GROMACS .gro file of C-alpha atoms in nm:
model
  293
    1MET     CA    1   1.444   8.297   2.943
    2ALA     CA    2   1.351   8.666   2.957
    3HIS     CA    3   1.225   8.822   3.279
    4GLU     CA    4   0.848   8.765   3.299
    5ILE     CA    5   0.638   9.080   3.302
    6ARG     CA    6   0.279   9.070   3.429
    7THR     CA    7   0.220   9.399   3.612
    8ILE     CA    8   0.333   9.735   3.478
    9GLY     CA    9   0.361  10.062   3.665
   10ILE     CA   10   0.338  10.385   3.466
   11ILE     CA   11   0.461  10.708   3.619
   12GLY     CA   12   0.306  11.010   3.452
   13ALA     CA   13  -0.060  11.029   3.351
   14GLY     CA   14  -0.020  11.274   3.065
   15GLN     CA   15  -0.073  11.205   2.697
   16MET     CA   16   0.215  10.958   2.667
   17GLY     CA   17   0.151  10.778   2.996
   18SER     CA   18  -0.217  10.742   2.911
   19GLY     CA   19  -0.132  10.600   2.569
   20ILE     CA   20   0.115  10.350   2.714
   21ALA     CA   21  -0.139  10.236   2.974
   22HIS     CA   22  -0.398  10.200   2.696
   23VAL     CA   23  -0.193   9.967   2.475
   24CYS     CA   24  -0.051   9.767   2.766
   25ALA     CA   25  -0.395   9.700   2.914
   26LEU     CA   26  -0.529   9.585   2.576
   27ALA     CA   27  -0.230   9.350   2.551
   28GLY     CA   28  -0.333   9.182   2.877
   29PHE     CA   29  -0.101   9.342   3.132
   30ASP     CA   30  -0.220   9.467   3.471
   31ILE     CA   31  -0.151   9.841   3.497
   32MET     CA   32  -0.088  10.078   3.788
   33VAL     CA   33  -0.098  10.447   3.690
   34ASN     CA   34   0.085  10.696   3.914
   35ASP     CA   35   0.105  11.075   3.900
   36VAL     CA   36   0.164  11.359   4.146
   37SER     CA   37  -0.183  11.489   4.054
   38GLU     CA   38  -0.489  11.275   4.134
   39ASP     CA   39  -0.694  11.495   3.898
   40ARG     CA   40  -0.454  11.407   3.618
   41ILE     CA   41  -0.493  11.037   3.694
   42ARG     CA   42  -0.873  11.067   3.680
   43SER     CA   43  -0.845  11.259   3.353
   44SER     CA   44  -0.610  10.993   3.216
   45LEU     CA   45  -0.850  10.710   3.297
   46ALA     CA   46  -1.135  10.902   3.134
   47THR     CA   47  -0.922  10.961   2.823
   48ILE     CA   48  -0.830  10.593   2.798
   49SER     CA   49  -1.194  10.491   2.834
   50GLY     CA   50  -1.302  10.737   2.565
   51ASN     CA   51  -1.028  10.633   2.323
   52MET     CA   52  -1.110  10.266   2.370
   53ALA     CA   53  -1.479  10.343   2.314
   54ARG     CA   54  -1.387  10.498   1.978
   55GLN     CA   55  -1.183  10.189   1.891
   56ALA     CA   56  -1.481   9.969   1.979
   57ALA     CA   57  -1.716  10.187   1.774
   58SER     CA   58  -1.488  10.149   1.472
   59GLU     CA   59  -1.461   9.773   1.540
   60LYS     CA   60  -1.085   9.781   1.595
   61ILE     CA   61  -1.150   9.614   1.931
   62THR     CA   62  -1.461   9.452   2.080
   63GLU     CA   63  -1.665   9.595   2.365
   64SER     CA   64  -1.550   9.295   2.568
   65ASP     CA   65  -1.184   9.385   2.494
   66ARG     CA   66  -1.252   9.738   2.613
   67SER     CA   67  -1.424   9.629   2.933
   68ASP     CA   68  -1.154   9.376   3.018
   69ALA     CA   69  -0.873   9.623   2.950
   70LEU     CA   70  -1.028   9.897   3.161
   71GLY     CA   71  -1.066   9.645   3.443
   72ARG     CA   72  -0.692   9.586   3.433
   73ILE     CA   73  -0.605   9.953   3.496
   74ALA     CA   74  -0.583  10.087   3.852
   75ALA     CA   75  -0.474  10.423   3.995
   76THR     CA   76  -0.207  10.466   4.260
   77PRO     CA   77  -0.140  10.828   4.362
   78ASP     CA   78   0.125  10.696   4.602
   79MET     CA   79   0.445  10.550   4.454
   80ASP     CA   80   0.433  10.274   4.716
   81GLY     CA   81   0.157  10.123   4.504
   82LEU     CA   82   0.420  10.034   4.243
   83ALA     CA   83   0.606   9.798   4.478
   84ALA     CA   84   0.477   9.479   4.315
   85CYS     CA   85   0.530   9.588   3.953
   86ASP     CA   86   0.752   9.378   3.728
   87LEU     CA   87   0.818   9.672   3.495
   88ILE     CA   88   0.792  10.043   3.576
   89ILE     CA   89   0.789  10.290   3.287
   90GLU     CA   90   0.860  10.655   3.368
   91SER     CA   91   0.674  10.889   3.132
   92ALA     CA   92   0.713  11.226   3.303
   93THR     CA   93   0.807  11.559   3.145
   94GLU     CA   94   1.119  11.562   2.927
   95LYS     CA   95   1.339  11.722   3.192
   96GLU     CA   96   1.631  11.523   3.329
   97PRO     CA   97   1.618  11.657   3.689
   98VAL     CA   98   1.251  11.553   3.715
   99LYS     CA   99   1.323  11.205   3.584
  100ARG     CA  100   1.626  11.159   3.809
  101GLU     CA  101   1.418  11.262   4.110
  102ILE     CA  102   1.155  11.002   4.020
  103PHE     CA  103   1.409  10.721   3.992
  104ALA     CA  104   1.575  10.824   4.318
  105ALA     CA  105   1.234  10.808   4.491
  106LEU     CA  106   1.177  10.457   4.354
  107LYS     CA  107   1.495  10.314   4.511
  108PRO     CA  108   1.336  10.197   4.839
  109ILE     CA  109   1.009  10.092   4.671
  110VAL     CA  110   1.077   9.864   4.373
  111LYS     CA  111   1.120   9.490   4.416
  112ALA     CA  112   1.465   9.341   4.362
  113ASP     CA  113   1.402   9.195   4.016
  114ALA     CA  114   1.189   9.479   3.872
  115ILE     CA  115   1.289   9.639   3.543
  116LEU     CA  116   1.290  10.018   3.527
  117ALA     CA  117   1.242  10.199   3.195
  118SER     CA  118   1.221  10.555   3.074
  119ASN     CA  119   1.002  10.676   2.789
  120THR     CA  120   1.245  10.964   2.736
  121SER     CA  121   1.263  11.084   2.377
  122SER     CA  122   1.620  11.214   2.394
  123LEU     CA  123   1.796  11.187   2.733
  124SER     CA  124   2.086  10.960   2.823
  125ILE     CA  125   1.968  10.617   2.940
  126THR     CA  126   2.308  10.560   3.102
  127ARG     CA  127   2.280  10.875   3.316
  128LEU     CA  128   1.924  10.799   3.424
  129ALA     CA  129   2.020  10.439   3.508
  130ALA     CA  130   2.295  10.565   3.738
  131GLU     CA  131   2.023  10.711   3.963
  132THR     CA  132   1.887  10.362   4.039
  133ASN     CA  133   1.996  10.071   4.259
  134ALA     CA  134   2.039   9.840   3.959
  135PRO     CA  135   2.155  10.007   3.634
  136GLU     CA  136   2.174   9.663   3.474
  137ARG     CA  137   1.792   9.641   3.497
  138PHE     CA  138   1.732   9.982   3.339
  139ILE     CA  139   1.643  10.045   2.974
  140GLY     CA  140   1.494  10.304   2.741
  141ILE     CA  141   1.155  10.219   2.586
  142HIS     CA  142   1.055  10.516   2.372
  143PHE     CA  143   0.697  10.507   2.245
  144MET     CA  144   0.578  10.738   1.966
  145ASN     CA  145   0.283  10.973   2.004
  146PRO     CA  146  -0.008  10.892   1.983
  147VAL     CA  147   0.083  10.555   2.133
  148PRO     CA  148  -0.230  10.356   2.032
  149VAL     CA  149  -0.181  10.461   1.667
  150MET     CA  150   0.195  10.469   1.610
  151GLU     CA  151   0.355  10.136   1.524
  152LEU     CA  152   0.714  10.206   1.630
  153VAL     CA  153   0.898  10.176   1.962
  154GLU     CA  154   1.267  10.257   2.007
  155VAL     CA  155   1.452  10.034   2.257
  156ILE     CA  156   1.774  10.183   2.396
  157ARG     CA  157   2.031  10.008   2.611
  158GLY     CA  158   2.241  10.201   2.860
  159ILE     CA  159   2.604  10.105   2.903
  160ALA     CA  160   2.512   9.887   3.205
  161THR     CA  161   2.189   9.728   3.071
  162ASP     CA  162   2.220   9.350   3.086
  163GLN     CA  163   2.105   9.100   2.823
  164GLU     CA  164   1.814   8.966   3.029
  165THR     CA  165   1.666   9.317   3.063
  166PHE     CA  166   1.715   9.385   2.694
  167ASP     CA  167   1.548   9.055   2.597
  168ALA     CA  168   1.257   9.120   2.835
  169ALA     CA  169   1.205   9.468   2.690
  170ARG     CA  170   1.200   9.337   2.336
  171GLU     CA  171   0.954   9.060   2.429
  172PHE     CA  172   0.732   9.314   2.605
  173VAL     CA  173   0.722   9.552   2.306
  174ALA     CA  174   0.656   9.264   2.066
  175ARG     CA  175   0.359   9.157   2.280
  176LEU     CA  176   0.211   9.504   2.226
  177GLY     CA  177   0.218   9.444   1.851
  178LYS     CA  178   0.466   9.724   1.792
  179THR     CA  179   0.768   9.727   1.560
  180ILE     CA  180   1.098   9.756   1.745
  181VAL     CA  181   1.408   9.945   1.640
  182VAL     CA  182   1.717   9.928   1.859
  183ALA     CA  183   1.898  10.260   1.900
  184GLU     CA  184   2.231  10.337   2.062
  185ASP     CA  185   2.238  10.566   2.365
  186PHE     CA  186   2.313  10.892   2.183
  187PRO     CA  187   2.117  11.218   2.224
  188GLY     CA  188   1.779  11.197   2.049
  189PHE     CA  189   1.828  10.829   1.955
  190ILE     CA  190   1.710  10.773   1.594
  191VAL     CA  191   1.369  10.933   1.540
  192ASN     CA  192   1.425  11.263   1.719
  193ARG     CA  193   1.787  11.292   1.604
  194ILE     CA  194   1.640  11.321   1.252
  195LEU     CA  195   1.293  11.468   1.313
  196LEU     CA  196   1.358  11.754   1.555
  197PRO     CA  197   1.635  11.925   1.353
  198MET     CA  198   1.392  11.925   1.058
  199ILE     CA  199   1.125  12.090   1.273
  200ASN     CA  200   1.381  12.335   1.410
  201GLU     CA  201   1.486  12.424   1.053
  202ALA     CA  202   1.121  12.483   0.962
  203ILE     CA  203   1.098  12.726   1.256
  204TYR     CA  204   1.415  12.901   1.134
  205THR     CA  205   1.251  12.925   0.790
  206LEU     CA  206   0.956  13.101   0.953
  207HIS     CA  207   1.183  13.314   1.175
  208GLU     CA  208   1.381  13.438   0.874
  209GLY     CA  209   1.070  13.520   0.674
  210VAL     CA  210   1.127  13.265   0.400
  211GLY     CA  211   0.763  13.159   0.425
  212THR     CA  212   0.451  13.185   0.639
  213VAL     CA  213   0.326  12.908   0.867
  214ASP     CA  214   0.075  12.801   0.602
  215ALA     CA  215   0.331  12.817   0.320
  216ILE     CA  216   0.590  12.609   0.509
  217ASP     CA  217   0.343  12.341   0.616
  218THR     CA  218   0.177  12.325   0.273
  219ALA     CA  219   0.516  12.299   0.104
  220MET     CA  220   0.619  12.000   0.315
  221ARG     CA  221   0.281  11.827   0.296
  222LEU     CA  222   0.254  11.853  -0.082
  223GLY     CA  223   0.621  11.885  -0.181
  224ALA     CA  224   0.761  11.612   0.044
  225HIS     CA  225   0.437  11.416   0.099
  226HIS     CA  226   0.453  11.450   0.478
  227PRO     CA  227   0.121  11.367   0.649
  228MET     CA  228   0.133  11.698   0.837
  229GLY     CA  229   0.351  12.007   0.810
  230PRO     CA  230   0.649  12.045   1.046
  231LEU     CA  231   0.500  12.344   1.232
  232GLN     CA  232   0.169  12.165   1.278
  233LEU     CA  233   0.365  11.864   1.403
  234ALA     CA  234   0.563  12.082   1.644
  235ASP     CA  235   0.236  12.210   1.792
  236PHE     CA  236   0.114  11.850   1.825
  237ILE     CA  237   0.433  11.737   2.001
  238GLY     CA  238   0.443  12.045   2.226
  239LEU     CA  239   0.686  12.330   2.168
  240ASP     CA  240   0.833  12.288   2.517
  241THR     CA  241   0.915  11.925   2.436
  242CYS     CA  242   1.063  12.028   2.100
  243LEU     CA  243   1.283  12.283   2.275
  244SER     CA  244   1.393  12.035   2.542
  245ILE     CA  245   1.498  11.783   2.278
  246MET     CA  246   1.685  12.045   2.074
  247GLN     CA  247   1.868  12.156   2.387
  248VAL     CA  248   1.969  11.793   2.456
  249LEU     CA  249   2.098  11.759   2.098
  250TYR     CA  250   2.280  12.093   2.109
  251GLU     CA  251   2.447  12.028   2.443
  252GLY     CA  252   2.508  11.657   2.392
  253LEU     CA  253   2.651  11.671   2.041
  254ALA     CA  254   2.823  12.012   2.067
  255ASP     CA  255   2.736  12.112   1.711
  256SER     CA  256   2.591  12.451   1.620
  257LYS     CA  257   2.356  12.293   1.366
  258TYR     CA  258   2.142  12.182   1.660
  259ARG     CA  259   2.105  12.532   1.810
  260PRO     CA  260   1.736  12.587   1.898
  261CYS     CA  261   1.576  12.858   1.687
  262PRO     CA  262   1.528  13.181   1.889
  263LEU     CA  263   1.164  13.192   1.775
  264LEU     CA  264   1.104  12.850   1.933
  265VAL     CA  265   1.256  12.977   2.257
  266LYS     CA  266   1.030  13.288   2.249
  267TYR     CA  267   0.715  13.084   2.195
  268VAL     CA  268   0.798  12.858   2.489
  269GLU     CA  269   0.879  13.158   2.709
  270ALA     CA  270   0.541  13.306   2.614
  271GLY     CA  271   0.363  12.986   2.710
  272TRP     CA  272   0.257  12.926   2.350
  273LEU     CA  273   0.324  12.553   2.364
  274GLY     CA  274   0.103  12.429   2.083
  275ARG     CA  275  -0.225  12.237   2.089
  276LYS     CA  276  -0.217  12.165   2.463
  277ALA     CA  277  -0.195  12.539   2.538
  278GLY     CA  278  -0.445  12.646   2.271
  279ARG     CA  279  -0.181  12.844   2.082
  280GLY     CA  280   0.148  12.778   1.911
  281PHE     CA  281   0.221  12.820   1.543
  282TYR     CA  282  -0.156  12.786   1.513
  283ASP     CA  283  -0.437  12.931   1.723
  284TYR     CA  284  -0.673  12.653   1.835
  285GLY     CA  285  -0.943  12.876   1.982
  286GLY     CA  286  -1.191  12.831   1.697
  287GLU     CA  287  -1.342  12.543   1.504
  288GLN     CA  288  -1.036  12.520   1.279
  289PRO     CA  289  -0.670  12.597   1.364
  290VAL     CA  290  -0.557  12.935   1.228
  291PRO     CA  291  -0.189  13.015   1.154
  292THR     CA  292  -0.049  13.276   1.392
  293ARG     CA  293   0.220  13.412   1.158
   0.00000   0.00000   0.00000
């Protein structure tokens, strides 16, 4: 029988952490949200409440569902508040040193049978697991953004992940109503191994003057029937996250085809990180996004 999960700790109250807390609370789990910033936790709880209100208004959930779910979410600025959690999901920035530091800090806190998971979109599950007391109870659970909308979750075993942890992770994701794909522990897993090189190539296409931002995005929306253009999608993901994933692919697979486009590097160095920064391949300062090149 798989490890029973009732209480979930979520480390990181950004867009992904908020989305994970949202779907887990609606599925009936008790949630503890942790972040280094108390303001970010407050903002996360407000975002979750607002998103659930929109779901209730569109009759995707009931007002009772919303009220019950919000009642299951609590804040814990101190990591010690995660001590009773059955599953802890790290959803911090996509930087390995940051994630390793988090898992090292959890060592004296987590209970003996707790499962630890990372929402990393590209980093080695095996390496992250080695930072914990029990690599056999560590797994990758990669949600897609935005979490309440996207149906897919990638589940990734590290080399040490045991069968009980794997079964518990699959049961947990199924309870959320998500579709599971199992990926091997290779850089980028499945989705980002395919998606990010496409985005990077679109940026090269812009960098080399083959087309403008509008031309490239229109071509892929109408010519390949993508729901949004690759440059618009890059802005939505965050250009810093795109760069981090491309660097993981480039370094981990040692193939020049994964080299991050210099224009992507420049945008990140300039702080033009996409929607969250108000500027990326589009300027978000007005009523409608405007291409910047």
